[in-house]
Amino acid sequence: MPLQKISEFDADYHNTIEGNDIKGMGVYVQGTDEKIGTVNDAVVDDQGEFRYLIVDIGFWIFGKKVLLPVGKSRIDSTANRVYVVGITREQAENLPEYQEHTTLDYDYEEQVRGGYRTPSVESSAALALTVGRTTPSPDNYTYADDADLYDVNAHEDQTFKLYQERLVANKQRRKSGEVAISKHVETETARVAVPVEKERVVIERVTSQDTGKVVSAEATDFGEGEVAHIDLYEEVADIHKEAFLREEVRVQKVVDKETVEAQETIRREELDVNTDGTRIENKTDRG
């Protein structure tokens, strides 16, 4: 029978339960205005049923917290109070102290129950043993064996909390991958052909029609020196590299949407009323 705090059983219990949150309620001795402590938390079993209230009894014993079985309490939601039924200061002093690291196992519960059990209950247990009943153990113990500690029907004006599970769908953003974008340089050999021109002098000697004819002395001008000056030009290939924009790459993120469906079995508590033929009246404030 694993036990856990109510917030561990249902993180959203504030919206699940009806009525005031029991945490923070003042704890008083039944029939008096003597405050002995404050409800610090509540403990439920694996079915969500209340088993204990964690009570800080600082008004009686400074700095001590104890477990109060729900059957020993009477909740007055109107006054925002919890009344303790049949417990003395001496009993509280002898109860095992509850701390945050305390393991709520069978042995610890037995220590708690031992501090609350009345002589009449112990006598009844001894009588049951004489007629063949086995001694309670972790394997066969049920909370019905200590009905006076856990049966809230023994007191009037109790508030029952009916629990129901529901599916809560949230979204969490997490990193699913990473894309690294960079540039690198590739090389290749490029070939280019450039036609160029180059000037040269061609000397052509031809036979004239007047070759061999005698000319006069006046027509001849024998002499030495440059006859003509000719500039020669040629083209030289000018090959160099230049960079240019080849293409532009745009990088952006897009969001793909999809719907994730989940199916779970959820539980809810319903109230069972055994009237044995007695007429009862059901009232509700829900519209």
XYZ file of C-alpha atoms in Angstrom:
287
model
C 0.000 0.000 0.000
C 2.335 2.771 -1.156
C 1.648 6.144 0.401
C 2.461 9.534 -1.055
C 1.671 13.167 -0.533
C -1.440 14.427 -2.256
C 0.552 16.730 -4.528
C 2.653 13.754 -5.654
C -0.455 11.715 -6.399
C -2.136 14.554 -8.292
C -0.060 17.637 -9.119
C -3.259 19.452 -10.107
C -5.251 18.402 -7.058
C -6.277 22.022 -6.332
C -8.556 21.899 -9.365
C -9.587 18.289 -8.783
C -10.943 18.466 -5.245
C -14.011 20.429 -4.279
C -13.991 22.742 -1.296
C -11.135 24.375 0.556
C -7.580 23.127 0.358
C -6.899 21.253 3.564
C -3.317 22.497 3.688
C -2.962 25.360 6.116
C -6.097 24.561 8.124
C -5.773 25.038 11.859
C -5.921 21.916 14.034
C -7.943 22.116 17.256
C -8.876 19.797 20.106
C -12.386 18.481 19.621
C -14.999 20.553 21.478
C -12.585 23.398 22.365
C -10.888 26.411 20.824
C -7.462 25.096 21.804
C -5.290 25.161 18.727
C -2.572 22.513 18.708
C -1.111 22.939 15.239
C -1.570 23.346 11.499
C -2.152 20.911 8.664
C 1.081 20.800 6.673
C 0.064 18.255 4.035
C -2.070 15.202 3.356
C -1.101 11.608 2.590
C -3.122 9.360 0.279
C -2.810 5.726 -0.781
C -2.459 4.420 -4.326
C -6.233 4.772 -4.805
C -6.228 8.437 -3.829
C -7.962 7.860 -0.483
C -6.913 10.035 2.436
C -5.031 8.084 5.119
C -3.193 10.718 7.151
C -2.864 14.425 7.712
C 0.646 15.717 8.327
C 0.192 18.046 11.294
C 2.738 20.482 12.659
C 1.920 20.388 16.383
C 4.108 23.386 17.158
C 1.502 24.784 19.552
C 1.965 21.712 21.724
C 5.498 20.558 20.924
C 7.727 23.026 19.141
C 9.102 21.875 15.798
C 7.445 18.465 15.707
C 5.314 17.037 12.909
C 3.210 13.896 13.272
C 0.818 11.846 11.180
C -2.841 12.110 12.132
C -5.035 9.267 10.798
C -8.081 10.691 9.018
C -10.396 8.742 11.309
C -9.094 10.790 14.233
C -10.039 14.068 12.578
C -13.220 15.962 11.877
C -13.000 18.526 9.091
C -15.081 21.671 9.436
C -14.726 23.288 6.012
C -16.974 26.162 7.024
C -14.720 27.218 9.896
C -11.603 26.155 7.981
C -10.631 23.954 10.918
C -9.685 20.355 11.603
C -10.758 18.982 14.976
C -8.752 16.165 16.555
C -10.868 13.396 18.039
C -9.604 11.490 21.090
C -5.952 12.482 21.305
C -4.066 13.889 24.255
C -0.889 15.883 24.501
C 0.795 12.880 26.099
C -0.097 10.768 23.082
C 1.275 13.438 20.769
C 4.552 13.465 22.654
C 4.899 9.696 22.218
C 4.066 9.691 18.493
C 6.980 9.127 16.098
C 8.148 12.349 14.517
C 7.515 12.814 10.814
C 10.291 14.329 8.701
C 10.554 14.984 4.987
C 12.842 12.003 4.469
C 10.691 9.638 6.538
C 9.834 6.423 4.694
C 6.104 5.775 4.957
C 6.338 1.993 5.107
C 4.378 -0.549 7.130
C 6.756 -0.457 10.102
C 6.506 3.321 10.417
C 2.721 3.183 10.104
C 2.604 0.582 12.859
C 4.498 2.967 15.139
C 1.961 5.670 14.319
C -1.012 3.358 14.837
C 0.453 2.156 18.121
C 0.367 5.723 19.423
C -3.341 6.096 18.621
C -4.767 2.667 19.401
C -7.020 2.688 22.449
C -7.035 -0.112 25.069
C -10.457 -1.203 23.859
C -9.169 -1.672 20.348
C -6.157 -3.626 21.593
C -8.418 -5.804 23.678
C -10.585 -6.458 20.656
C -7.522 -7.399 18.643
C -6.417 -9.805 21.392
C -9.881 -11.348 21.431
C -9.776 -11.773 17.682
C -6.486 -13.623 17.981
C -8.034 -16.082 20.420
C -10.622 -17.107 17.813
C -8.024 -17.817 15.151
C -7.423 -14.457 13.487
C -3.894 -14.046 12.184
C -1.698 -11.223 13.368
C -1.693 -8.305 10.845
C 1.425 -8.149 8.692
C 2.486 -6.190 5.614
C 1.068 -9.012 3.498
C -2.415 -9.201 4.988
C -2.977 -5.850 6.709
C -5.773 -3.592 5.479
C -6.851 -0.221 6.811
C -10.175 -1.828 7.707
C -8.308 -3.592 10.524
C -8.093 -0.187 12.237
C -11.424 1.249 11.223
C -11.454 3.673 14.155
C -8.271 5.263 12.773
C -9.251 5.468 9.100
C -13.046 5.309 8.922
C -14.218 8.900 8.434
C -17.858 7.759 8.623
C -17.503 7.620 12.392
C -17.821 11.416 12.512
C -20.398 13.816 11.200
C -19.882 16.707 8.823
C -17.056 15.075 6.921
C -16.069 16.314 3.511
C -15.416 13.575 0.961
C -13.086 14.317 -1.884
C -13.891 12.424 -5.065
C -10.934 12.283 -7.409
C -10.849 11.919 -11.132
C -7.945 11.625 -13.511
C -7.747 13.632 -16.691
C -5.304 13.876 -19.526
C -3.219 17.037 -19.560
C -1.628 17.866 -22.894
C 1.301 20.239 -22.858
C 4.044 21.005 -25.305
C 7.742 21.203 -24.635
C 10.243 22.678 -27.022
C 13.363 20.599 -27.406
C 16.304 20.539 -29.791
C 15.781 17.866 -32.433
C 18.858 18.463 -34.566
C 21.402 20.927 -35.837
C 22.343 22.001 -39.341
C 25.794 23.514 -39.892
C 26.148 25.629 -43.025
C 29.585 26.775 -44.189
C 31.573 27.445 -47.347
C 34.587 25.676 -48.795
C 36.770 26.340 -51.829
C 37.050 23.934 -54.724
C 39.737 24.356 -57.419
C 39.745 23.430 -61.077
C 41.941 24.135 -64.083
C 40.400 26.602 -66.539
C 41.617 27.034 -70.102
C 41.134 30.107 -72.243
C 42.268 30.870 -75.831
C 43.052 34.457 -76.815
C 43.935 35.231 -80.482
C 46.764 37.801 -80.748
C 48.255 39.681 -83.675
C 51.917 40.388 -84.334
C 53.287 42.669 -87.090
C 56.312 41.758 -89.224
C 58.069 43.291 -92.199
C 57.996 41.523 -95.494
C 60.514 42.666 -98.121
C 59.529 41.694 -101.569
C 61.804 42.184 -104.517
C 60.112 42.221 -107.910
C 61.314 42.695 -111.543
C 60.224 45.983 -113.004
C 59.276 46.530 -116.598
C 62.102 49.053 -116.847
C 64.705 46.682 -115.527
C 67.848 46.963 -117.646
C 67.090 50.364 -119.098
C 69.707 53.096 -118.862
C 68.796 56.058 -116.770
C 70.386 59.497 -116.773
C 72.881 60.591 -114.201
C 70.434 63.154 -112.900
C 67.857 60.437 -112.070
C 70.195 58.519 -109.921
C 70.943 59.417 -106.339
C 73.488 57.088 -104.923
C 73.988 57.487 -101.239
C 74.129 55.701 -97.853
C 71.801 55.856 -94.865
C 68.328 54.918 -93.690
C 65.802 54.878 -96.378
C 62.632 54.082 -94.238
C 61.650 53.573 -90.502
C 58.787 51.218 -89.836
C 57.265 50.546 -86.358
C 56.215 46.972 -85.742
C 53.455 46.113 -83.210
C 52.216 42.905 -81.658
C 49.437 41.930 -79.255
C 50.271 40.306 -75.917
C 47.673 38.172 -74.085
C 46.611 39.744 -70.753
C 45.228 36.834 -68.691
C 44.284 37.319 -65.004
C 41.642 36.141 -62.514
C 38.660 38.102 -61.207
C 35.959 37.153 -58.696
C 32.290 37.532 -59.429
C 28.972 36.621 -57.688
C 27.944 33.196 -58.945
C 24.730 32.681 -56.917
C 23.007 33.698 -53.683
C 21.855 31.106 -51.122
C 19.146 31.993 -48.622
C 18.904 29.928 -45.402
C 15.721 30.029 -43.329
C 13.701 27.816 -41.003
C 10.160 26.677 -41.682
C 7.765 25.038 -39.218
C 6.032 21.806 -40.151
C 2.889 21.206 -38.122
C 1.464 17.846 -37.132
C -0.998 16.583 -34.539
C 0.162 14.043 -31.959
C -2.614 11.914 -30.510
C -2.398 9.948 -27.261
C -4.802 7.588 -25.586
C -4.765 6.701 -21.887
C -7.146 5.099 -19.450
C -8.221 7.590 -16.790
C -10.001 6.904 -13.518
C -12.599 8.748 -11.489
C -14.180 8.128 -8.153
C -17.938 7.845 -7.741
C -19.800 8.005 -4.477
C -21.446 4.775 -3.322
C -24.257 5.296 -0.835
C -25.740 2.305 1.004
C -28.939 3.570 2.639
C -30.465 0.230 3.734
C -33.840 1.616 2.698
C -33.398 4.971 4.459
C -34.561 7.934 2.430
C -31.837 10.484 1.721
C -31.789 13.799 -0.057
C -29.091 14.581 -2.595
C -28.107 18.222 -3.013
C -25.610 19.755 -5.380
C -24.424 23.290 -6.019
C -23.255 22.476 -9.522
C -25.299 24.007 -12.332
